[in-house]
CSV table of C-alpha atoms in Angstrom, one decimal:
chain,number,residue,atom,x,y,z
A,7,MET,CA,0.0,0.0,0.0
A,8,GLU,CA,2.8,2.4,1.0
A,9,LYS,CA,4.6,1.5,-2.3
A,10,GLN,CA,1.5,2.3,-4.3
A,11,GLN,CA,1.2,5.7,-2.6
A,12,LYS,CA,4.8,6.5,-3.5
A,13,ILE,CA,4.1,5.6,-7.1
A,14,ILE,CA,1.0,7.9,-7.2
A,15,LEU,CA,3.0,10.7,-5.5
A,16,LEU,CA,5.9,10.3,-8.0
A,17,GLY,CA,3.4,10.3,-10.9
A,18,PHE,CA,1.8,13.5,-9.6
A,19,LEU,CA,5.2,15.2,-9.2
A,20,PHE,CA,6.1,14.1,-12.7
A,21,LEU,CA,2.9,15.6,-14.1
A,22,LEU,CA,3.4,18.8,-12.1
A,23,ALA,CA,6.9,19.1,-13.4
A,24,ALA,CA,5.7,18.6,-17.0
A,25,ILE,CA,3.1,21.3,-16.6
A,26,ILE,CA,5.7,23.7,-15.2
A,27,LEU,CA,8.1,23.0,-18.1
A,28,LEU,CA,5.3,23.6,-20.6
A,29,CYS,CA,4.4,26.9,-18.9
A,30,LEU,CA,8.0,28.0,-18.8
A,31,ARG,CA,8.3,27.1,-22.5
A,32,PHE,CA,5.2,29.0,-23.7
A,33,PHE,CA,4.9,31.9,-21.2
A,34,PRO,CA,7.9,33.8,-22.6
A,35,ARG,CA,6.3,33.5,-26.1
A,36,PHE,CA,3.1,35.0,-24.7
A,37,GLU,CA,5.0,37.8,-23.1
A,38,GLU,CA,7.0,38.4,-26.3
A,39,LYS,CA,3.7,38.6,-28.2
A,40,ARG,CA,2.2,41.0,-25.8
A,41,SER,CA,5.3,43.2,-25.9
A,42,SER,CA,5.2,43.2,-29.6
A,43,GLU,CA,1.6,44.4,-29.6
A,44,GLU,CA,2.5,47.2,-27.2
A,45,GLU,CA,5.4,48.2,-29.5
A,46,ASN,CA,3.0,48.5,-32.4
A,47,VAL,CA,1.0,51.2,-30.7
A,48,ILE,CA,1.9,54.6,-32.0
A,49,ASP,CA,2.3,57.1,-29.2
A,50,LEU,CA,2.1,60.8,-30.3
A,51,GLN,CA,3.0,63.7,-28.1
A,52,LEU,CA,1.0,66.9,-28.3
A,53,TRP,CA,1.2,70.4,-26.7
A,54,TYR,CA,-1.8,72.7,-26.2
A,55,PRO,CA,-1.9,76.1,-24.5
A,56,TRP,CA,-5.0,76.1,-22.2
A,57,GLU,CA,-4.7,75.4,-18.5
A,58,ASN,CA,-7.7,77.0,-16.9
A,59,GLU,CA,-9.8,74.1,-15.7
A,60,GLY,CA,-13.1,75.9,-16.3
A,61,GLU,CA,-12.2,77.2,-19.7
A,62,ALA,CA,-14.4,75.9,-22.6
A,63,TYR,CA,-11.3,75.5,-24.8
A,64,LYS,CA,-9.4,73.1,-22.5
A,65,LYS,CA,-12.5,71.1,-21.6
A,66,SER,CA,-13.6,70.7,-25.3
A,67,PHE,CA,-10.0,69.9,-26.4
A,68,LEU,CA,-9.4,67.2,-23.8
A,69,GLU,CA,-12.8,65.7,-24.5
A,70,ALA,CA,-11.9,65.4,-28.2
A,71,VAL,CA,-8.5,63.8,-27.4
A,72,GLU,CA,-10.1,61.3,-25.0
A,73,ALA,CA,-12.7,60.4,-27.6
A,74,TYR,CA,-10.0,59.8,-30.2
A,75,ASN,CA,-7.9,57.6,-27.8
A,76,SER,CA,-11.0,55.6,-27.0
A,77,ALA,CA,-11.8,55.0,-30.6
A,78,HIS,CA,-8.2,54.1,-31.7
A,79,ASP,CA,-6.1,51.3,-30.1
A,80,GLU,CA,-3.3,51.7,-32.7
A,81,VAL,CA,-2.6,55.4,-32.1
A,82,GLN,CA,-2.7,57.2,-28.8
A,83,ILE,CA,-2.3,60.9,-28.1
A,84,TRP,CA,-0.5,62.1,-25.0
A,85,ALA,CA,-1.5,65.8,-24.5
A,86,GLU,CA,0.4,68.3,-22.3
A,87,GLY,CA,-1.0,71.7,-21.5
A,88,THR,CA,0.7,75.0,-20.6
A,89,GLU,CA,-0.8,78.4,-19.7
A,90,MET,CA,-1.0,80.6,-22.8
A,91,GLU,CA,1.4,83.3,-21.8
A,92,LEU,CA,4.0,80.7,-20.8
A,93,TYR,CA,3.4,78.8,-24.0
A,94,ARG,CA,4.1,81.9,-26.0
A,95,GLU,CA,7.5,82.2,-24.3
A,96,LYS,CA,8.6,78.6,-24.7
A,97,LEU,CA,7.4,77.9,-28.3
A,98,PRO,CA,9.9,80.0,-30.3
A,99,SER,CA,12.9,78.5,-28.5
A,100,ALA,CA,11.4,75.0,-28.8
A,101,ILE,CA,11.0,75.4,-32.5
A,102,ALA,CA,14.5,76.7,-32.9
A,103,SER,CA,16.1,73.9,-30.9
A,104,ASN,CA,14.0,71.1,-32.5
A,105,ASP,CA,12.4,70.4,-29.2
A,106,THR,CA,8.8,70.3,-30.2
A,107,PRO,CA,6.5,67.2,-30.0
A,108,ASP,CA,4.8,65.4,-32.9
A,109,ILE,CA,1.8,67.8,-32.8
A,110,TYR,CA,1.7,71.3,-31.3
A,111,PHE,CA,-0.4,74.4,-31.2
A,112,CYS,CA,1.0,77.2,-33.3
A,113,PHE,CA,-0.2,80.7,-34.3
A,114,GLY,CA,-1.2,81.4,-37.9
A,115,ASP,CA,-0.3,83.7,-40.7
A,116,ARG,CA,3.2,85.2,-40.6
A,117,TYR,CA,4.1,83.3,-37.4
A,118,LEU,CA,3.3,79.9,-39.0
A,119,GLN,CA,4.9,80.9,-42.3
A,120,GLY,CA,8.1,81.7,-40.5
A,121,ALA,CA,8.2,78.3,-38.9
A,122,ALA,CA,7.4,76.6,-42.2
A,123,SER,CA,10.1,78.5,-44.1
A,124,SER,CA,12.7,77.3,-41.5
A,125,GLY,CA,11.9,73.7,-42.4
A,126,LYS,CA,10.6,72.8,-39.0
A,127,LEU,CA,7.0,71.9,-40.0
A,128,LEU,CA,5.5,69.0,-42.0
A,129,LYS,CA,3.9,69.8,-45.3
A,130,MET,CA,0.6,68.0,-44.9
A,131,ASN,CA,-0.8,67.9,-48.4
A,132,GLU,CA,0.0,64.3,-49.3
A,133,TYR,CA,-1.2,63.0,-45.9
A,134,LEU,CA,-4.6,64.7,-45.7
A,135,SER,CA,-7.8,62.8,-46.2
A,136,GLU,CA,-9.2,62.8,-49.7
A,137,ASP,CA,-12.5,64.3,-48.5
A,138,ILE,CA,-11.0,67.1,-46.4
A,139,GLY,CA,-12.1,69.7,-48.9
A,140,SER,CA,-15.7,68.9,-48.2
A,141,ARG,CA,-15.3,69.0,-44.4
A,142,LEU,CA,-12.9,71.9,-43.9
A,143,HIS,CA,-13.9,75.4,-45.1
A,144,GLU,CA,-11.8,76.8,-48.0
A,145,ASP,CA,-10.9,80.0,-46.1
A,146,ALA,CA,-9.4,78.0,-43.2
A,147,ALA,CA,-6.3,77.1,-45.2
A,148,LYS,CA,-5.4,80.6,-46.4
A,149,GLY,CA,-3.5,81.8,-43.4
A,150,LEU,CA,-2.1,78.3,-42.8
A,151,ALA,CA,-0.4,77.8,-46.1
A,152,TYR,CA,3.1,78.6,-47.4
A,153,GLU,CA,4.3,78.3,-51.0
A,154,GLY,CA,1.5,76.0,-52.0
A,155,GLY,CA,1.8,73.8,-49.0
A,156,ILE,CA,-0.6,73.3,-46.1
A,157,TYR,CA,1.4,73.4,-42.8
A,158,GLY,CA,-1.4,73.8,-40.2
A,159,LEU,CA,-5.0,73.0,-39.5
A,160,GLY,CA,-7.3,75.4,-37.7
A,161,PHE,CA,-10.4,74.6,-35.8
A,162,SER,CA,-12.3,77.9,-35.2
A,163,GLU,CA,-12.3,81.5,-36.1
A,164,ASN,CA,-12.3,84.1,-33.4
A,165,ILE,CA,-12.9,87.9,-33.7
A,166,ALA,CA,-12.6,90.8,-31.4
A,167,VAL,CA,-16.1,91.9,-30.0
A,168,LEU,CA,-17.2,94.2,-27.3
A,169,PHE,CA,-19.0,92.4,-24.5
A,170,ILE,CA,-21.5,94.7,-22.8
A,171,ASN,CA,-22.9,94.1,-19.3
A,172,MET,CA,-26.5,95.1,-20.0
A,173,GLU,CA,-27.4,94.9,-16.4
A,174,MET,CA,-24.8,97.5,-15.4
A,175,PHE,CA,-25.8,99.7,-18.4
A,176,GLU,CA,-29.4,99.7,-17.4
A,177,SER,CA,-28.6,100.3,-13.7
A,178,TYR,CA,-26.6,103.4,-14.6
A,179,GLY,CA,-29.0,104.6,-17.4
A,180,CYS,CA,-26.4,104.2,-20.2
A,181,ARG,CA,-27.0,103.4,-23.8
A,182,VAL,CA,-24.8,101.0,-25.8
A,183,PRO,CA,-22.5,103.2,-27.9
A,184,SER,CA,-22.4,102.8,-31.7
A,185,ASP,CA,-19.9,105.5,-32.5
A,186,TRP,CA,-16.9,107.3,-31.1
A,187,ASP,CA,-18.8,110.2,-29.5
A,188,GLY,CA,-21.2,107.8,-27.8
A,189,LEU,CA,-18.3,105.8,-26.5
A,190,LEU,CA,-16.7,108.8,-24.9
A,191,GLU,CA,-20.1,109.8,-23.3
A,192,VAL,CA,-20.5,106.3,-21.8
A,193,CYS,CA,-16.9,106.3,-20.5
A,194,ARG,CA,-17.4,109.7,-18.8
A,195,ALA,CA,-20.7,108.5,-17.2
A,196,PHE,CA,-19.1,105.4,-15.6
A,197,ILE,CA,-15.9,107.2,-14.6
A,198,SER,CA,-18.0,109.9,-12.8
A,199,LYS,CA,-19.5,107.0,-10.7
A,200,GLY,CA,-16.0,105.7,-9.9
A,201,ILE,CA,-16.3,102.8,-12.3
A,202,THR,CA,-13.6,101.8,-14.7
A,203,PRO,CA,-15.4,101.5,-18.1
A,204,PHE,CA,-13.2,98.8,-19.7
A,205,ALA,CA,-11.7,95.5,-18.5
A,206,CYS,CA,-8.2,95.7,-19.9
A,207,SER,CA,-5.0,93.8,-19.1
A,208,GLY,CA,-1.4,94.0,-20.2
A,209,ASP,CA,-1.3,90.5,-21.6
A,210,THR,CA,-0.1,89.8,-25.1
A,211,ASP,CA,-3.2,88.6,-26.9
A,212,THR,CA,-6.2,89.8,-24.9
A,213,GLY,CA,-5.1,93.1,-23.4
A,214,PHE,CA,-4.9,96.7,-24.5
A,215,ARG,CA,-3.6,96.0,-27.9
A,216,LEU,CA,-7.0,94.7,-29.0
A,217,TYR,CA,-8.3,98.2,-28.1
A,218,LEU,CA,-5.5,99.9,-30.0
A,219,GLU,CA,-5.9,97.8,-33.1
A,220,SER,CA,-9.7,98.1,-33.1
A,221,ILE,CA,-9.7,101.8,-32.7
A,222,CYS,CA,-7.1,102.2,-35.5
A,223,ILE,CA,-9.1,100.0,-37.9
A,224,GLY,CA,-12.3,101.8,-37.1
A,225,THR,CA,-10.7,105.1,-37.7
A,226,ALA,CA,-8.5,104.5,-40.7
A,227,GLY,CA,-9.9,101.2,-42.1
A,228,GLY,CA,-8.2,97.8,-42.3
A,229,ASP,CA,-6.7,98.3,-45.7
A,230,VAL,CA,-5.1,101.6,-44.7
A,231,CYS,CA,-3.7,100.0,-41.5
A,232,ALA,CA,-2.3,97.2,-43.5
A,233,ARG,CA,-0.4,99.5,-45.9
A,234,VAL,CA,0.9,101.6,-43.1
A,235,LEU,CA,2.1,98.6,-41.1
A,236,GLN,CA,3.9,97.4,-44.2
A,237,GLN,CA,5.5,100.8,-44.7
A,238,GLU,CA,3.5,101.4,-47.8
A,239,GLY,CA,1.1,104.1,-46.5
A,240,THR,CA,0.8,107.5,-48.0
A,241,GLY,CA,1.2,110.7,-45.9
A,242,GLU,CA,-2.6,110.9,-45.7
A,243,GLU,CA,-3.0,107.3,-44.7
A,244,MET,CA,-0.3,107.6,-42.0
A,245,ALA,CA,-2.2,110.6,-40.6
A,246,ALA,CA,-5.5,108.6,-40.4
A,247,PHE,CA,-3.6,105.8,-38.7
A,248,ALA,CA,-2.1,108.3,-36.2
A,249,ASP,CA,-5.5,109.7,-35.5
A,250,GLY,CA,-6.6,106.2,-34.4
A,251,VAL,CA,-3.5,105.9,-32.1
A,252,GLY,CA,-4.4,109.3,-30.7
A,253,LYS,CA,-8.0,108.2,-29.9
A,254,PHE,CA,-6.6,105.2,-28.0
A,255,CYS,CA,-4.4,107.5,-26.0
A,256,ARG,CA,-7.4,109.7,-25.2
A,257,LEU,CA,-9.2,106.8,-23.7
A,258,ARG,CA,-6.1,105.8,-21.8
A,259,ASP,CA,-5.6,109.3,-20.4
A,260,MET,CA,-9.2,109.8,-19.3
A,261,GLY,CA,-9.0,106.6,-17.2
A,262,ALA,CA,-11.1,104.4,-19.3
A,263,PHE,CA,-8.7,101.5,-18.8
A,264,GLY,CA,-8.2,102.0,-15.1
A,265,ASP,CA,-5.2,103.2,-13.1
A,266,PRO,CA,-2.5,102.1,-12.8
A,267,LEU,CA,-2.2,101.2,-16.5
A,268,PHE,CA,-2.2,97.5,-17.6
A,269,PRO,CA,-0.1,95.8,-14.9
A,270,ARG,CA,-2.9,93.3,-14.3
A,271,SER,CA,-3.3,89.9,-15.9
A,272,THR,CA,-6.2,88.8,-18.1
A,273,GLN,CA,-7.4,86.6,-15.3
A,274,ASP,CA,-7.5,89.5,-12.8
A,275,VAL,CA,-9.5,91.9,-15.0
A,276,GLU,CA,-11.8,89.1,-16.1
A,277,ASN,CA,-12.6,88.3,-12.5
A,278,ASP,CA,-13.7,91.9,-12.0
A,279,PHE,CA,-15.8,91.7,-15.2
A,280,TYR,CA,-17.3,88.4,-14.0
A,281,LEU,CA,-18.3,90.1,-10.7
A,282,SER,CA,-20.0,93.0,-12.6
A,283,LYS,CA,-17.5,95.6,-11.4
A,284,ILE,CA,-16.6,96.6,-15.0
A,285,PRO,CA,-19.3,97.2,-17.7
A,286,MET,CA,-17.3,96.6,-21.0
A,287,TYR,CA,-14.7,94.1,-22.2
A,288,LEU,CA,-13.2,94.0,-25.7
A,289,ALA,CA,-12.1,90.4,-26.0
A,290,LYS,CA,-11.7,87.6,-28.5
A,291,SER,CA,-15.1,86.0,-29.3
A,292,ASP,CA,-14.1,82.6,-27.8
A,293,PHE,CA,-14.6,84.2,-24.3
A,294,ALA,CA,-18.4,83.7,-24.9
A,295,GLY,CA,-17.9,80.0,-24.3
A,296,ASN,CA,-17.1,80.6,-20.7
A,297,ILE,CA,-19.9,83.1,-20.0
A,298,MET,CA,-22.5,80.8,-21.6
A,299,GLN,CA,-22.1,78.3,-18.9
A,300,GLU,CA,-25.0,78.5,-16.5
A,301,ASN,CA,-22.7,78.6,-13.5
A,302,SER,CA,-21.2,81.8,-14.8
A,303,PRO,CA,-22.1,85.0,-12.8
A,304,LEU,CA,-22.6,86.7,-16.2
A,305,TYR,CA,-24.9,84.1,-17.6
A,306,GLY,CA,-27.7,86.0,-19.4
A,307,LYS,CA,-26.4,89.5,-18.6
A,308,LEU,CA,-24.2,90.2,-21.7
A,309,SER,CA,-24.6,91.3,-25.2
A,310,ALA,CA,-21.9,91.3,-27.9
A,311,VAL,CA,-21.5,94.3,-30.3
A,312,PRO,CA,-18.8,95.5,-32.7
A,313,PHE,CA,-16.4,98.0,-31.1
A,314,PRO,CA,-17.8,101.5,-32.0
A,315,GLY,CA,-16.6,102.6,-35.4
A,316,LEU,CA,-16.0,99.1,-36.8
A,317,GLN,CA,-19.6,98.3,-37.7
A,318,ASN,CA,-20.2,101.3,-39.9
A,319,ALA,CA,-16.9,100.6,-41.7
A,320,GLY,CA,-17.8,96.9,-42.2
A,321,GLN,CA,-14.6,95.9,-40.5
A,322,VAL,CA,-13.7,93.1,-38.1
A,323,LEU,CA,-10.5,92.4,-36.2
A,324,GLY,CA,-9.4,88.7,-36.1
A,325,GLY,CA,-9.7,85.6,-38.1
A,326,ILE,CA,-8.3,82.1,-38.0
A,327,SER,CA,-5.2,82.9,-35.9
A,328,ASP,CA,-4.9,79.6,-34.1
A,329,ALA,CA,-3.8,76.2,-35.5
A,330,PHE,CA,-2.1,72.9,-34.8
A,331,VAL,CA,0.9,71.8,-36.8
A,332,VAL,CA,3.0,68.6,-37.2
A,333,ASN,CA,6.7,68.4,-36.5
A,334,LYS,CA,8.6,67.6,-39.7
A,335,ALA,CA,10.5,65.0,-37.8
A,336,ALA,CA,7.4,63.1,-36.8
A,337,ALA,CA,8.1,59.4,-37.2
A,338,TYR,CA,4.6,58.5,-38.5
A,339,PRO,CA,3.5,61.5,-40.6
A,340,ARG,CA,0.4,59.9,-42.2
A,341,GLU,CA,-1.0,58.6,-38.9
A,342,THR,CA,-0.1,61.9,-37.2
A,343,VAL,CA,-1.9,64.1,-39.7
A,344,GLN,CA,-5.0,61.9,-39.8
A,345,ALA,CA,-5.2,61.8,-36.0
A,346,LEU,CA,-4.9,65.6,-36.0
A,347,GLU,CA,-7.7,65.9,-38.6
A,348,GLU,CA,-10.1,63.8,-36.5
A,349,ILE,CA,-9.3,65.5,-33.2
A,350,LEU,CA,-9.7,69.0,-34.6
A,351,GLN,CA,-13.0,68.4,-36.3
A,352,ASP,CA,-14.3,66.9,-33.1
A,353,PHE,CA,-12.8,69.9,-31.1
A,354,ALA,CA,-14.4,72.4,-33.4
A,355,LEU,CA,-17.9,70.8,-33.0
A,356,ARG,CA,-17.6,70.8,-29.2
A,357,LEU,CA,-16.6,74.4,-29.2
A,358,TYR,CA,-19.5,75.3,-31.5
A,359,GLU,CA,-22.0,73.5,-29.3
A,360,ARG,CA,-20.6,75.4,-26.3
A,361,GLY,CA,-20.7,78.7,-28.2
A,362,ALA,CA,-17.0,79.2,-27.9
A,363,GLY,CA,-16.0,79.1,-31.5
A,364,ILE,CA,-17.0,80.0,-35.1
A,365,PRO,CA,-16.3,76.6,-36.7
A,366,VAL,CA,-14.3,76.2,-39.8
A,367,TRP,CA,-15.2,72.5,-40.1
A,368,ASP,CA,-18.5,71.0,-41.3
A,369,THR,CA,-20.8,71.0,-38.2
A,370,GLY,CA,-23.1,68.3,-39.6
A,371,CYS,CA,-25.8,67.5,-37.1
A,372,ALA,CA,-24.1,69.2,-34.2
A,373,GLN,CA,-26.4,70.9,-31.7
A,374,LYS,CA,-26.7,74.6,-32.3
A,375,PRO,CA,-25.9,77.0,-29.4
A,376,GLU,CA,-29.1,78.5,-28.0
A,377,ALA,CA,-27.7,81.6,-26.4
A,378,ASP,CA,-28.4,84.9,-28.1
A,379,ILE,CA,-24.9,86.2,-27.5
A,380,TYR,CA,-23.4,83.5,-29.7
A,381,TRP,CA,-25.6,84.5,-32.6
A,382,GLN,CA,-24.8,88.1,-32.1
A,383,ILE,CA,-21.2,87.2,-32.6
A,384,ARG,CA,-22.0,85.2,-35.7
A,385,GLU,CA,-23.9,88.2,-37.1
A,386,ILE,CA,-20.9,90.4,-36.6
A,387,ALA,CA,-18.6,87.9,-38.3
A,388,ASP,CA,-21.0,87.1,-41.2
A,389,THR,CA,-21.8,90.7,-42.0
A,390,ALA,CA,-18.3,92.0,-42.0
A,391,GLU,CA,-17.0,92.9,-45.4
A,392,ASN,CA,-13.3,92.9,-44.4
A,393,ARG,CA,-11.2,91.1,-41.9
A,394,MET,CA,-7.8,92.2,-40.6
A,395,GLN,CA,-5.8,89.7,-38.7
A,396,TYR,CA,-4.5,90.5,-35.2
A,397,TRP,CA,-1.4,92.5,-35.8
A,398,GLU,CA,0.8,90.2,-33.8
A,399,PHE,CA,0.2,87.6,-36.5
A,400,TYR,CA,-0.2,89.9,-39.4
A,401,LEU,CA,3.4,91.2,-39.0
A,402,ASP,CA,6.5,89.1,-39.5
A,403,ARG,CA,8.4,88.2,-36.4
A,404,CYS,CA,10.8,91.1,-36.4
A,405,ARG,CA,8.1,93.7,-36.9
A,406,ALA,CA,5.8,91.9,-34.5
A,407,GLU,CA,8.4,92.2,-31.8
A,408,ARG,CA,8.8,95.9,-32.6
A,409,PHE,CA,5.0,96.3,-32.3
A,410,MET,CA,4.9,94.6,-29.0
A,411,LYS,CA,7.7,96.7,-27.6
A,412,SER,CA,6.5,100.1,-28.9
A,413,SER,CA,2.8,99.4,-28.0
A,414,GLU,CA,3.8,98.7,-24.5
A,415,GLU,CA,5.6,102.0,-24.3
A,416,LEU,CA,2.6,103.7,-25.8
A,417,GLY,CA,0.2,102.0,-23.4
A,418,GLY,CA,2.3,103.1,-20.4
A,419,GLY,CA,2.4,106.7,-21.7
A,420,ASN,CA,6.2,106.7,-22.2
A,421,ILE,CA,6.0,107.7,-25.9
A,422,SER,CA,3.7,109.9,-27.9
A,423,PRO,CA,1.3,108.7,-30.6
A,424,GLU,CA,3.7,110.4,-33.2
A,425,GLN,CA,6.7,108.5,-31.7
A,426,PHE,CA,4.8,105.2,-31.8
A,427,VAL,CA,3.8,105.7,-35.5
A,428,GLU,CA,7.4,106.6,-36.4
A,429,GLU,CA,8.8,103.7,-34.5
A,430,LEU,CA,6.4,101.1,-35.9
A,431,CYS,CA,5.8,102.4,-39.4
A,432,THR,CA,9.1,103.6,-40.7
A,433,ALA,CA,12.0,101.6,-42.2
A,434,GLY,CA,14.9,100.3,-40.3
């Protein structure tokens, strides 16, 4: 009996050893197969410039990235965000040192053309979907092309509009201004009550330069401003341009932008605007996406109008100034471009539904925004006869830097309108 038990035990041990050997033999192959599958996944790195958790742009963009990753096992997007002002600072050096990811946010027009001419961006033409012409509006490619090549894809258009706190205007018995004299009257009325008329920061893309550019375009016209900025203006055109600069300085000197001048950030002045401490705010139209949320303290209180002087001239400041580009060194150009296409179309639809963007992609059956303020913005955009790009992107890099520096001096009252015009608009 004892001998029989030993035989059974030995048989069991032999069988167990055989099973272990089989596992050791085949398990590495399983691990090798799984590792091989993981290696076949294409990981793409992406930079975006929105870091405010409550911002419609960040929310919509990350939702689009998440939706793409869920739908595609073979390609995954790893997105990294940076606050816009910091992003502006790091992007030029990253492009120059070839330290950009596969996909990254870039500004349009001359900024993008400069990056394309340096050979740092991928020419997308051969990698774009065959039907992209039916999904992406034709105008969307104009400011994102260079020498016949498409080097960037946009998602929405934004324009500068004047947001009016109608509740404050009604409380103080003020009428929404439609011309320069009406604007001065409204500013005087609010200043007499100890209220700063305009929310205005010193930040690059949403601060006092929007006021300066809008006033100049409304005074002289976009075509005249363009010729003057390109050093092609006649004496009469430069005088009209200088008149616009002088009007900006008049608002500055009467206290329409507050005191001290422009040391505050966009977030700071927007907080005061949100709390109905300031009645007017000239901002890019994408700001509407934040105030259309029902938890916004401004929900239902605002209207959007053209900055006084622009409507009668049929002018609008802005356009498709934001885009995403692909690094020329991207290892998988076709997959990268097609991933970008899909994400940006989804992103544009989400922005549209939130009222945060004028889409440049086909919206299909997307839900239309219900808020009146969105359709007020669309009417301004749709009825404008001429658009002029924000000057930061309209000018080449060297002249844009000169504009930034001289406009900062002008905003601080350190140079006269004549000195500003001479500094910005003369050769050298």
